[in-house]
Amino acid sequence: MQRGLPMQPTVVLLKEGTDTSQGTPQLLSNISACLAVAQTLSSTLGPRGMDKLIVNERGEAQITNDGATILKLLDIVHPAARTLVDIARAQDAEVGDGTTSVVLLAAQFLKEVRGYIEEGVSPHVITKGFRKASQLALDRVKDIQVIVDKSNPERFRSLLLKCASTSMSSKLIHSEKPFFSEMVVDAVQCLDPEDLDESLIGIKKIPGGGMQDSLLVRGVAFKKTFTYAGAEQQPKSFKSPSILSLNVELELKAEKDNAEVRVEAVSDYQAIVDAEWEIIYRKLEAIEKTGAKVVLSKLPIGDLATQWFADRDIFCAGRVPSADLRRVCQAVGGSIQSTCFDIGPEHLGTCGRFEERQIGGERYNIFEDCPKAKTCTLLLRGGAEQFIEEVERSLHDAIMVVKRALKNGEVVAGGGAAEMNLSAYIRKHALQIPGKTQLIMTAFAKALEIIPRQICDNAGLDSTDVLNKLRMRHAAGDKYYGVDVDGPEGVRDNLEAFVWEPALVKVNAISSATEAACLILSVDETVRNPQSEQVCPSDIPLARLN
C-alpha cells in the first residue's frame, strides 16, 4: 500500500487579515497610481496652464496651479503615489520652481517602460539604464547652460528679471509680469548676498485694491498691533529715531485668583500696591533714559505704559510677532533686550524714517531707509483672499528662482528647449550601446519630451507638429529652440526670446524624477496590516480631499 505524503503544517507569517500584493501586477498598479497623479497636474504646466480650485472639508476654497501646493492639498493615500508628493515638496524647498515638471517627468519615465515590465524585463535592468541616462542628461545640462557675467550689474539684473518673468509666466499674475519681476528682483537684492535668507523677505496680504497697488518696503512693515487708548496720542511719524526692541512685559500684574496676601493694616496693603507701581515706573524711566523714540516688545505693553509713553512723545507697540521683530532688528540694528536696565546706545537701532500708515483697511507700522537693511517687506493687494494667496505662492516661486540664479548665475533656455536637447543627445548616445540598455535609454529620452508636448497641449497647439519641428531644429544644432505659445510657427530660439530658467531647476528635476522612478520600480510587494486596512480599505479612491 502506497504511503500518503506527510501533511505540511501551515506556516502563519503575518497576522490574519493582512493584505499582501506582489509581483508584476503590483508594480503595474503602482505605475498606474503615479500616472493618475500626474494626469491631475498635467493641465497646470506652462504659460497656458489651467488652475485648480480645491475645496477642503471646511468649505475653504483655494485656487492654485502650483504643483507642490496641489499635491499638498490632495490627501493622496496610495503608498507609491506619495513618492511623487515627496519629490514635489523637495523640489519646492530646494529650488522653488519646477514642481509640476518633476512629477510629470517621473510619471512619464514609468509610463515609457511599462511595456517592458509587462514583457518581463527585469526592473534592475531598467533602473540601471535610467541612472546611466540621467547622468548623461546632467552632464549635457553643463554643456548647454549659459554662464552670465556677474561683473556687469545691469546685464546681471536683466538676467534675474528674465528668470523671474519666466517663473511667473504660468501663474495667475502673468499679466503683471514686468511689475512683479522688478519687485521680486529688488526684494532678493535687498538680502545679504552671503546667505540670501528668503525668510527675511516678509510678505503681508491686504485685501482690497488692485495688483498694481502692491508695494515693496525696503525695510520692515507689520500690521498695527493691539493697543490701548493712549496710543492715539502718540506721535505716528519720526525721522531718524532710536529704536528699542524688548522681550519684556510692561503692564501691571493682576494677582492670580488663588493668591492670598495677609495684611494687618491698610497702610501695608498700600505699600504692596505702591511697590508694584514703583517696579513698572522704574522700568519705564529706564527706557526713557536710553533716548529711544520707538519701543517695540514681543510681550504686552499695558494701558499705563502706553499713556506714559504718549505723554513723553514716544511710540510703543506690544505683542509684535517674533518673526517681524527679528526682521526689524536685522534692518535697524540693535538687539532684542530681555531687561529694561543697563541698555546702552549699541543695543538700539535706527532707521531713516518711521511712520504708521493706512494701507487699505489696515494700519501698518513701516520702517524705511534702514542702514543695515538686509530685509524687506512685500505688501500685496488684490480683490479676493484666494487670489492674494495665489499671488504670494507665485512670488515665493519667483523669489526662490531669482535666489538660485543670483547664487549660481547659470541659466538654460526654458519652454521645453533644454528637455528637447537632452532628449536628442541621449537618443543619439543610446545607439552606441548594445543590449536592452539601449531601449531603456531611448525610453528615457522619449519621456523627456513630455514637457514640451504638455506645454503645446495646454496652449492648444498641435503637439505632434511642434515636436517634429523641434526635433529637426535640434538635430541641425539649434540647441536653444523651444515651444513658442504666442507665435504662428510654434517654435523659436528661447534664449534670444529671454525665456530663461536657472540650470539648477533642470538638474534637480531630472535627478529627483529619476530617483523617484527607480524607487517605484524597485518595489514589488506591498504589505498592509489590518489596522491600516480599516483606515484606508482597498476600494478607497486614489486621492481624496483633506
Coordinates of C-alpha atoms in Angstrom, one line a residue:
M1 CA 0.0 0.0 0.0
Q2 CA 1.4 3.4 -1.0
R3 CA 2.1 5.7 1.9
G4 CA 0.4 9.1 1.8
L5 CA 2.6 12.2 1.6
P6 CA 3.2 13.8 5.0
M7 CA 0.9 16.8 5.6
Q8 CA 2.8 20.1 5.6
P9 CA 1.9 22.3 8.6
T10 CA 0.5 25.7 7.6
V11 CA 3.1 28.4 8.5
V12 CA 1.4 31.7 9.5
L13 CA 3.9 34.5 8.9
L14 CA 1.6 37.5 9.1
K15 CA -1.4 38.5 11.3
E16 CA -4.8 37.3 10.0
G17 CA -6.4 39.8 7.6
T18 CA -3.1 41.2 6.4
D19 CA -3.2 42.1 2.7
T20 CA -0.2 41.4 0.5
S21 CA 0.1 42.2 -3.1
Q22 CA 3.2 41.3 -5.0
G23 CA 4.9 40.7 -8.3
T24 CA 4.5 42.4 -11.7
P25 CA 0.7 43.2 -11.1
Q26 CA 1.8 45.2 -8.0
L27 CA 4.4 47.1 -10.0
L28 CA 2.0 47.9 -12.8
S29 CA -0.6 49.1 -10.2
N30 CA 2.0 51.4 -8.6
I31 CA 2.8 52.9 -12.1
S32 CA -0.9 53.4 -12.8
A33 CA -1.3 55.3 -9.5
C34 CA 1.6 57.6 -10.3
L35 CA 0.1 58.3 -13.8
A36 CA -3.2 59.2 -12.2
V37 CA -1.5 61.8 -10.0
A38 CA 0.5 63.2 -13.0
Q39 CA -2.7 63.4 -15.0
T40 CA -4.2 65.7 -12.4
L41 CA -1.3 68.1 -12.6
S42 CA -0.5 67.9 -16.3
S43 CA -3.0 70.6 -17.3
T44 CA -1.3 73.2 -15.0
L45 CA 2.0 73.2 -16.9
G46 CA 3.3 76.1 -18.9
P47 CA 2.2 79.7 -19.7
R48 CA -1.3 78.5 -20.8
G49 CA -1.8 76.1 -17.9
M50 CA -5.1 75.9 -16.1
D51 CA -5.7 76.5 -12.4
K52 CA -7.3 74.1 -9.9
L53 CA -9.9 75.1 -7.4
I54 CA -9.6 72.8 -4.4
V55 CA -12.2 72.9 -1.6
N56 CA -11.4 71.2 1.8
E57 CA -13.7 69.6 4.3
R58 CA -14.3 73.0 6.0
G59 CA -15.5 74.5 2.7
E60 CA -12.5 76.7 2.3
A61 CA -11.5 77.1 -1.4
Q62 CA -8.0 77.6 -2.8
I63 CA -7.2 78.4 -6.4
T64 CA -3.7 77.4 -7.5
N65 CA -1.6 75.9 -10.3
D66 CA 1.5 75.3 -8.2
G67 CA 2.3 71.6 -8.3
A68 CA 3.5 71.3 -4.8
T69 CA 0.5 73.1 -3.3
I70 CA -2.0 70.9 -5.3
L71 CA -0.3 67.7 -4.1
K72 CA -0.2 69.0 -0.5
L73 CA -4.0 69.8 -0.6
L74 CA -4.9 66.5 -2.1
D75 CA -4.7 63.8 0.6
I76 CA -3.1 61.1 -1.5
V77 CA -3.4 57.7 0.2
H78 CA -1.8 55.4 -2.3
P79 CA 1.6 54.5 -0.8
A80 CA 3.6 54.6 -4.1
A81 CA 1.9 57.7 -5.4
R82 CA 3.0 59.5 -2.2
T83 CA 6.6 59.3 -3.5
L84 CA 5.6 61.9 -6.1
V85 CA 4.3 64.2 -3.4
D86 CA 7.7 63.9 -1.6
I87 CA 9.7 64.8 -4.7
A88 CA 7.4 67.8 -5.5
R89 CA 7.9 69.1 -1.9
A90 CA 11.7 68.6 -2.1
Q91 CA 11.8 70.5 -5.4
D92 CA 9.8 73.3 -3.9
A93 CA 12.0 73.5 -0.9
E94 CA 15.3 73.2 -2.8
V95 CA 14.6 75.3 -5.9
G96 CA 11.1 76.7 -5.6
D97 CA 10.1 76.2 -9.2
G98 CA 9.6 73.1 -11.5
T99 CA 7.3 71.2 -9.1
T100 CA 4.9 70.2 -11.8
S101 CA 7.7 69.3 -14.2
V102 CA 9.3 66.9 -11.7
V103 CA 6.1 65.0 -11.2
L104 CA 5.3 64.8 -14.9
L105 CA 8.8 63.6 -15.7
A106 CA 8.8 60.8 -13.0
A107 CA 5.4 59.6 -14.2
Q108 CA 6.4 59.6 -17.8
F109 CA 9.6 57.7 -17.2
L110 CA 7.4 54.9 -15.6
K111 CA 4.9 55.1 -18.5
E112 CA 7.5 54.6 -21.1
V113 CA 8.9 51.5 -19.5
R114 CA 5.6 49.9 -18.6
G115 CA 5.6 47.9 -21.8
Y116 CA 9.0 46.4 -21.0
I117 CA 7.9 45.4 -17.5
E118 CA 4.8 43.6 -19.0
E119 CA 7.2 41.7 -21.3
G120 CA 9.3 40.6 -18.4
V121 CA 12.3 42.9 -18.5
S122 CA 13.9 43.0 -15.0
P123 CA 13.3 46.3 -13.1
H124 CA 17.1 46.2 -12.3
V125 CA 18.0 46.5 -16.0
I126 CA 15.5 49.4 -16.3
T127 CA 16.9 51.1 -13.2
K128 CA 20.5 50.8 -14.4
G129 CA 19.5 52.3 -17.8
F130 CA 17.7 55.2 -16.1
R131 CA 20.7 56.0 -13.9
K132 CA 23.0 56.0 -16.9
A133 CA 20.7 58.2 -19.0
S134 CA 20.2 60.6 -16.0
Q135 CA 23.9 61.0 -15.6
L136 CA 24.2 61.8 -19.4
A137 CA 21.5 64.3 -19.1
L138 CA 23.1 66.1 -16.1
D139 CA 26.4 66.2 -17.9
R140 CA 24.7 67.6 -21.0
V141 CA 23.0 70.4 -19.0
K142 CA 26.5 71.6 -18.1
D143 CA 27.3 71.8 -21.8
I144 CA 24.2 73.8 -22.8
Q145 CA 24.0 76.1 -19.9
V146 CA 24.9 79.8 -20.3
I147 CA 27.0 81.4 -17.6
V148 CA 26.1 85.1 -17.1
D149 CA 28.8 87.6 -16.3
K150 CA 28.2 89.0 -12.8
S151 CA 30.7 91.8 -13.2
N152 CA 28.3 93.9 -15.3
P153 CA 25.5 94.7 -12.7
E154 CA 23.0 95.9 -15.4
R155 CA 23.3 92.8 -17.5
F156 CA 23.1 90.6 -14.5
R157 CA 20.0 92.4 -13.2
S158 CA 18.4 91.9 -16.7
L159 CA 19.1 88.1 -16.4
L160 CA 17.4 88.0 -13.0
L161 CA 14.4 89.8 -14.3
K162 CA 14.1 87.3 -17.2
C163 CA 14.3 84.4 -14.8
A164 CA 11.6 85.9 -12.5
S165 CA 9.4 86.6 -15.5
T166 CA 9.8 83.0 -16.8
S167 CA 8.8 81.6 -13.4
M168 CA 5.7 83.8 -13.4
S169 CA 4.6 83.0 -16.9
S170 CA 2.5 80.1 -15.9
K171 CA 0.9 81.8 -12.8
L172 CA -2.2 83.8 -12.2
I173 CA -0.1 87.0 -12.2
H174 CA 1.4 86.5 -15.7
S175 CA -0.5 89.7 -16.9
E176 CA 1.6 91.8 -14.5
K177 CA 4.9 90.1 -15.1
P178 CA 7.1 93.3 -15.6
F179 CA 5.7 94.9 -12.4
F180 CA 6.2 91.8 -10.2
S181 CA 9.5 90.8 -11.7
E182 CA 11.0 94.2 -10.7
M183 CA 9.6 93.8 -7.2
V184 CA 10.9 90.3 -6.8
V185 CA 14.5 91.1 -8.0
D186 CA 14.6 94.3 -5.8
A187 CA 13.4 92.2 -2.8
V188 CA 16.1 89.5 -3.3
Q189 CA 18.8 92.1 -3.9
C190 CA 17.9 93.7 -0.5
L191 CA 19.1 90.5 1.2
D192 CA 22.6 89.8 2.5
P193 CA 24.4 88.4 -0.6
E194 CA 26.3 85.9 1.6
D195 CA 23.4 83.8 2.8
L196 CA 20.3 85.1 0.9
D197 CA 17.9 84.0 3.6
E198 CA 14.5 84.3 1.9
S199 CA 12.7 84.1 5.2
L200 CA 13.8 87.7 5.8
I201 CA 11.5 88.8 3.0
G202 CA 8.2 89.5 4.8
I203 CA 5.0 89.1 2.8
K204 CA 1.9 90.8 4.1
K205 CA -1.5 90.3 2.4
I206 CA -4.0 93.2 2.5
P207 CA -7.4 92.6 0.8
G208 CA -8.7 95.4 -1.4
G209 CA -7.3 97.5 -4.3
G210 CA -5.7 96.1 -7.4
M211 CA -2.5 94.1 -8.0
Q212 CA -0.7 97.3 -9.1
D213 CA -1.3 98.8 -5.6
S214 CA 1.2 96.2 -4.2
L215 CA 4.4 97.8 -3.0
L216 CA 7.9 96.9 -1.8
V217 CA 9.1 98.4 1.5
R218 CA 12.9 98.4 1.7
G219 CA 12.8 97.7 5.4
V220 CA 10.1 96.3 7.6
A221 CA 6.3 96.7 7.7
F222 CA 4.0 95.0 10.1
K223 CA 0.3 95.3 10.9
K224 CA -0.6 97.7 13.8
T225 CA -0.7 95.6 17.0
F226 CA -3.4 95.7 19.7
T227 CA -3.1 99.0 21.5
Y228 CA -4.8 100.8 24.4
A229 CA -6.4 104.3 24.4
G230 CA -3.2 106.3 24.9
A231 CA -1.8 105.0 21.6
E232 CA -3.8 107.6 19.6
Q233 CA -2.0 110.4 21.4
Q234 CA 1.5 109.0 20.5
P235 CA 3.3 110.5 17.5
K236 CA 3.0 108.4 14.4
S237 CA 6.0 109.6 12.4
F238 CA 9.7 110.1 13.2
K239 CA 12.8 111.0 11.3
S240 CA 16.0 109.0 12.3
P241 CA 14.5 107.7 15.6
S242 CA 16.3 105.4 18.0
I243 CA 14.5 102.0 18.2
L244 CA 14.5 99.7 21.2
S245 CA 13.3 96.1 20.8
L246 CA 12.3 94.3 24.0
N247 CA 11.2 90.9 25.3
V248 CA 9.6 92.5 28.4
E249 CA 6.1 92.8 29.7
L250 CA 5.2 96.4 30.6
E251 CA 1.9 96.1 32.4
L252 CA 0.6 95.8 36.0
K253 CA 0.3 92.2 37.0
A254 CA -3.1 91.2 38.3
E255 CA -2.9 88.8 41.3
K256 CA -3.8 85.2 40.5
D257 CA -7.3 84.1 41.6
N258 CA -5.9 81.9 44.4
A259 CA -3.3 84.4 45.6
E260 CA -3.6 85.3 49.3
V261 CA -1.9 88.4 50.9
R262 CA -2.5 88.9 54.6
V263 CA -2.1 92.4 55.9
E264 CA -2.6 93.9 59.4
A265 CA -3.3 97.5 58.3
V266 CA -4.5 99.4 55.3
S267 CA -1.0 101.0 55.0
D268 CA 0.5 97.6 54.5
Y269 CA -1.8 97.0 51.5
Q270 CA -1.0 100.4 50.1
A271 CA 2.7 99.6 50.4
I272 CA 2.2 96.4 48.2
V273 CA 0.3 98.4 45.6
D274 CA 2.9 101.2 45.6
A275 CA 5.7 98.7 45.2
E276 CA 4.0 97.2 42.1
W277 CA 3.7 100.7 40.6
E278 CA 7.2 101.5 41.6
I279 CA 8.6 98.5 39.7
I280 CA 6.8 99.4 36.4
Y281 CA 7.7 103.2 36.7
R282 CA 11.4 102.2 37.2
K283 CA 11.2 100.2 34.0
L284 CA 9.6 103.0 32.1
E285 CA 12.1 105.6 33.3
A286 CA 15.0 103.3 32.4
I287 CA 13.6 103.0 28.9
E288 CA 13.1 106.8 28.6
K289 CA 16.8 107.4 29.6
T290 CA 18.0 105.3 26.7
G291 CA 16.7 108.0 24.4
A292 CA 14.6 105.6 22.3
K293 CA 11.7 107.1 20.4
V294 CA 10.2 103.8 19.2
V295 CA 9.7 101.0 21.7
L296 CA 8.7 97.5 20.4
S297 CA 8.0 94.4 22.5
K298 CA 7.1 90.8 21.9
L299 CA 5.1 90.9 25.1
P300 CA 2.1 93.1 26.0
I301 CA 2.5 96.8 26.8
G302 CA -0.4 97.8 29.1
D303 CA -2.6 101.0 29.2
L304 CA -0.5 102.6 31.9
A305 CA 2.8 102.3 29.9
T306 CA 1.0 103.3 26.7
Q307 CA -0.2 106.6 28.2
W308 CA 3.1 107.2 30.0
F309 CA 4.9 106.9 26.6
A310 CA 2.3 109.1 24.9
D311 CA 2.9 111.9 27.4
R312 CA 6.7 111.8 26.5
D313 CA 6.2 111.6 22.7
I314 CA 7.4 108.0 22.5
F315 CA 5.8 105.5 20.1
C316 CA 5.2 102.0 21.5
A317 CA 3.8 98.7 20.2
G318 CA 3.4 95.5 22.2
R319 CA 2.6 91.9 21.1
V320 CA 4.8 92.3 18.0
P321 CA 5.1 88.9 16.2
S322 CA 8.6 87.4 16.9
A323 CA 9.3 87.0 13.1
D324 CA 8.6 90.7 12.5
L325 CA 10.7 91.8 15.5
R326 CA 13.6 89.6 14.2
R327 CA 13.3 91.3 10.8
V328 CA 13.2 94.8 12.5
C329 CA 16.5 94.0 14.3
Q330 CA 18.0 92.8 11.0
A331 CA 17.0 96.1 9.4
V332 CA 17.6 98.8 12.0
G333 CA 20.4 97.1 14.0
G334 CA 20.5 96.7 17.8
S335 CA 19.3 93.5 19.5
I336 CA 16.3 92.2 21.5
Q337 CA 16.7 93.0 25.2
S338 CA 15.2 91.0 28.0
T339 CA 15.7 93.7 30.6
C340 CA 15.0 97.4 30.7
F341 CA 18.2 98.3 32.6
D342 CA 21.8 98.8 31.5
I343 CA 20.8 99.4 27.9
G344 CA 23.5 101.3 26.0
P345 CA 23.5 103.0 22.6
E346 CA 24.9 99.9 21.0
H347 CA 21.7 98.0 21.9
L348 CA 19.5 100.5 20.0
G349 CA 18.7 100.5 16.3
T350 CA 17.8 103.4 14.0
C351 CA 16.2 104.0 10.6
G352 CA 15.8 107.0 8.2
R353 CA 12.0 107.2 8.7
F354 CA 9.4 105.6 10.8
E355 CA 5.6 106.1 10.3
E356 CA 2.3 104.4 10.8
R357 CA 0.4 104.4 7.5
Q358 CA -3.0 103.4 6.4
I359 CA -2.9 100.8 3.6
G360 CA -6.4 99.6 2.5
G361 CA -8.4 98.8 5.6
E362 CA -5.4 98.2 7.8
R363 CA -2.8 100.4 9.5
Y364 CA 0.9 99.4 9.2
N365 CA 4.0 100.4 11.1
I366 CA 6.7 101.0 8.5
F367 CA 10.5 101.3 9.0
E368 CA 12.2 102.7 5.9
D369 CA 15.8 103.8 4.9
C370 CA 17.3 101.3 7.3
P371 CA 21.1 101.5 7.5
K372 CA 21.6 97.7 8.0
A373 CA 18.7 96.7 5.8
K374 CA 19.2 93.1 4.9
T375 CA 15.5 92.6 4.8
C376 CA 12.4 93.9 3.0
T377 CA 8.6 93.5 3.0
L378 CA 6.2 92.9 0.2
L379 CA 2.7 94.4 0.8
L380 CA 0.3 92.5 -1.6
R381 CA -3.0 93.9 -2.6
G382 CA -5.8 92.2 -4.6
G383 CA -9.6 91.6 -4.7
A384 CA -10.3 88.1 -3.3
E385 CA -8.4 86.5 -0.5
Q386 CA -7.7 83.3 -2.5
F387 CA -6.3 85.5 -5.3
I388 CA -3.8 87.2 -2.9
E389 CA -2.8 83.8 -1.5
E390 CA -2.0 82.6 -5.1
V391 CA 0.0 85.8 -5.7
E392 CA 2.0 85.0 -2.6
R393 CA 2.7 81.4 -3.8
S394 CA 3.7 82.7 -7.2
L395 CA 6.1 85.3 -5.8
H396 CA 7.6 82.7 -3.5
D397 CA 8.5 80.6 -6.5
A398 CA 9.9 83.6 -8.3
I399 CA 12.0 84.7 -5.3
M400 CA 13.5 81.2 -5.0
V401 CA 14.3 81.1 -8.7
V402 CA 16.0 84.6 -8.5
K403 CA 17.9 83.5 -5.4
R404 CA 19.3 80.4 -7.2
A405 CA 20.2 82.5 -10.3
L406 CA 21.9 85.1 -8.1
K407 CA 24.0 82.4 -6.3
N408 CA 24.9 80.4 -9.4
G409 CA 24.4 82.6 -12.5
E410 CA 24.0 79.6 -14.8
V411 CA 20.8 79.5 -17.0
V412 CA 19.3 77.3 -19.7
A413 CA 16.6 78.1 -22.3
G414 CA 13.1 77.4 -21.0
G415 CA 9.9 76.4 -22.8
G416 CA 11.0 72.8 -23.3
A417 CA 14.2 73.7 -25.2
A418 CA 16.5 72.1 -22.6
E419 CA 14.4 68.9 -22.5
M420 CA 14.4 68.6 -26.3
N421 CA 18.1 69.0 -26.5
L422 CA 18.7 66.4 -23.7
S423 CA 16.3 64.0 -25.4
A424 CA 18.2 64.3 -28.8
Y425 CA 21.5 63.9 -27.1
I426 CA 20.6 60.8 -25.1
R427 CA 18.8 59.2 -28.1
K428 CA 21.9 59.7 -30.2
H429 CA 24.2 58.3 -27.5
A430 CA 21.9 55.3 -26.9
L431 CA 22.5 54.0 -30.4
Q432 CA 26.2 53.2 -29.5
I433 CA 25.2 51.0 -26.5
P434 CA 24.3 47.3 -27.1
G435 CA 21.7 45.3 -25.3
K436 CA 18.5 46.2 -23.5
T437 CA 20.0 49.4 -22.0
Q438 CA 19.7 51.0 -25.4
L439 CA 15.9 50.5 -25.3
I440 CA 15.7 51.9 -21.8
M441 CA 17.8 55.0 -22.6
T442 CA 15.7 55.6 -25.7
A443 CA 12.6 55.4 -23.5
F444 CA 14.1 57.9 -21.1
A445 CA 14.9 60.3 -24.0
K446 CA 11.3 60.0 -25.2
A447 CA 9.9 60.6 -21.7
L448 CA 11.8 64.0 -21.5
E449 CA 9.6 65.2 -24.4
I450 CA 6.6 65.2 -22.1
I451 CA 7.4 68.8 -21.0
P452 CA 7.3 70.5 -24.5
R453 CA 4.4 68.2 -25.5
Q454 CA 2.3 69.2 -22.5
I455 CA 3.1 72.9 -22.9
C456 CA 1.8 72.6 -26.5
D457 CA -1.3 70.6 -25.5
N458 CA -2.2 73.2 -22.8
A459 CA -1.7 76.0 -25.2
G460 CA -4.0 74.4 -27.8
L461 CA -1.1 73.8 -30.3
D462 CA -0.6 70.7 -32.4
S463 CA 2.0 68.9 -30.2
T464 CA 3.0 66.4 -32.9
D465 CA 3.7 69.1 -35.4
V466 CA 5.6 71.3 -33.0
L467 CA 7.7 68.4 -31.6
N468 CA 8.7 67.3 -35.1
K469 CA 9.8 70.9 -35.9
L470 CA 11.8 70.9 -32.6
R471 CA 13.4 67.5 -33.3
M472 CA 14.5 68.8 -36.7
R473 CA 15.9 72.0 -35.2
H474 CA 17.9 70.2 -32.5
A475 CA 19.2 67.7 -35.0
A476 CA 20.5 70.7 -37.0
G477 CA 22.3 72.0 -33.9
D478 CA 19.9 74.8 -32.9
K479 CA 20.1 73.8 -29.2
Y480 CA 18.1 76.6 -27.7
Y481 CA 14.9 76.1 -29.7
G482 CA 11.8 75.5 -27.6
V483 CA 8.0 76.0 -27.8
D484 CA 6.5 79.4 -28.6
V485 CA 2.9 79.6 -27.4
D486 CA 2.4 83.0 -29.0
G487 CA 3.9 82.9 -32.5
P488 CA 2.4 81.3 -35.6
E489 CA 5.4 79.0 -36.0
G490 CA 5.1 77.3 -32.6
V491 CA 8.9 77.2 -32.2
R492 CA 11.5 79.9 -31.5
D493 CA 15.0 80.4 -30.0
N494 CA 14.0 80.7 -26.4
L495 CA 17.5 82.0 -25.3
E496 CA 17.0 85.0 -27.6
A497 CA 13.4 85.4 -26.5
F498 CA 14.6 85.6 -22.9
V499 CA 12.7 82.6 -21.7
W500 CA 15.4 81.6 -19.1
E501 CA 15.5 79.3 -16.2
P502 CA 18.3 78.5 -13.7
A503 CA 20.1 75.4 -14.7
L504 CA 19.7 74.1 -11.1
V505 CA 15.9 73.8 -11.7
K506 CA 16.5 71.3 -14.5
V507 CA 19.3 69.4 -12.7
N508 CA 17.2 69.0 -9.6
A509 CA 14.1 68.0 -11.5
I510 CA 15.8 65.3 -13.6
S511 CA 17.8 63.8 -10.7
S512 CA 14.7 63.8 -8.4
A513 CA 12.4 62.3 -11.1
T514 CA 14.9 59.6 -11.9
E515 CA 15.3 58.6 -8.3
A516 CA 11.6 58.5 -7.7
A517 CA 11.0 56.3 -10.8
C518 CA 13.8 53.9 -9.7
L519 CA 12.4 53.8 -6.2
I520 CA 8.9 52.9 -7.5
L521 CA 10.3 50.3 -9.9
S522 CA 12.2 48.6 -7.1
V523 CA 9.0 47.9 -5.1
D524 CA 7.3 44.6 -6.0
E525 CA 5.3 44.0 -2.8
T526 CA 3.1 46.0 -0.6
V527 CA 2.1 44.7 2.9
R528 CA -0.7 46.3 4.7
N529 CA -1.6 45.4 8.3
P530 CA -5.3 45.0 9.2
Q531 CA -5.4 48.3 11.1
S532 CA -4.4 50.3 8.1
E533 CA -6.9 48.3 6.0
Q534 CA -9.6 49.6 8.3
V535 CA -8.4 53.2 7.9
C536 CA -7.9 53.0 4.1
P537 CA -9.7 50.0 2.5
S538 CA -8.6 48.8 -0.8
D539 CA -11.5 50.4 -2.7
I540 CA -10.6 53.9 -1.4
P541 CA -10.2 56.4 -4.2
L542 CA -6.6 57.3 -5.1
A543 CA -6.8 60.9 -3.9
R544 CA -9.3 62.4 -1.5
L545 CA -9.5 66.0 -0.4
N546 CA -8.5 67.0 3.1

